[in-house]
Structures are given as C-alpha cells and as structure tokens.
mmCIF file of C-alpha atoms in Angstrom:
data_model
loop_
_atom_site.group_PDB
_atom_site.id
_atom_site.type_symbol
_atom_site.label_atom_id
_atom_site.label_comp_id
_atom_site.label_asym_id
_atom_site.label_seq_id
_atom_site.Cartn_x
_atom_site.Cartn_y
_atom_site.Cartn_z
ATOM 1 C CA PHE A 1 -1.086 -17.467 -10.051
ATOM 2 C CA GLU A 2 -3.179 -19.189 -12.950
ATOM 3 C CA SER A 3 -3.671 -22.339 -11.004
ATOM 4 C CA PRO A 4 -7.323 -22.390 -9.996
ATOM 5 C CA GLY A 5 -7.015 -22.405 -5.617
ATOM 6 C CA HIS A 6 -3.932 -20.673 -5.740
ATOM 7 C CA GLY A 7 -5.573 -17.209 -5.951
ATOM 8 C CA ARG A 8 -8.406 -18.133 -3.029
ATOM 9 C CA VAL A 9 -5.104 -18.757 -1.123
ATOM 10 C CA LEU A 10 -3.401 -15.423 -1.893
ATOM 11 C CA GLY A 11 -6.909 -14.002 -0.963
ATOM 12 C CA GLU A 12 -7.016 -15.499 2.124
ATOM 13 C CA VAL A 13 -3.402 -13.940 2.764
ATOM 14 C CA THR A 14 -4.377 -10.777 1.813
ATOM 15 C CA LYS A 15 -7.433 -10.659 4.338
ATOM 16 C CA LYS A 16 -5.031 -11.556 7.022
ATOM 17 C CA GLN A 17 -2.379 -9.126 6.159
ATOM 18 C CA GLU A 18 -5.048 -6.305 6.061
ATOM 19 C CA GLY A 19 -6.896 -7.689 9.450
ATOM 20 C CA ILE A 20 -3.534 -6.871 10.602
ATOM 21 C CA TYR A 21 -2.804 -3.720 9.290
ATOM 22 C CA ARG A 22 -6.004 -2.330 10.314
ATOM 23 C CA ALA A 23 -5.094 -3.779 13.934
ATOM 24 C CA LEU A 24 -1.987 -1.524 13.622
ATOM 25 C CA GLY A 25 -4.081 1.230 12.486
ATOM 26 C CA VAL A 26 -1.677 1.386 9.013
ATOM 27 C CA GLU A 27 -3.444 1.600 5.591
ATOM 28 C CA SER A 28 -2.989 -1.569 3.741
ATOM 29 C CA PRO A 29 -0.320 -1.404 0.717
ATOM 30 C CA SER A 30 -1.933 -1.919 -2.403
ATOM 31 C CA LEU A 31 -0.528 -5.532 -4.009
#
C-alpha cells in the first residue's frame, strides 16, 4: 500500500463504492 499511485487507485475504487452505496441508500462501510 506504500507504492505511489496504488493509494490513488484505492481511493478511486472507494469513491466508486461510496457512490454505489449512496445509490442503494446504504451508508458506506468504514474501511
């Protein structure tokens, strides 16, 4: 997780998941 760029990808995925959870009306789980 320390490699540069990897955190950015992880953030992108988290952002997408957050949008999906919001669409479903569910609170995004804390990672």
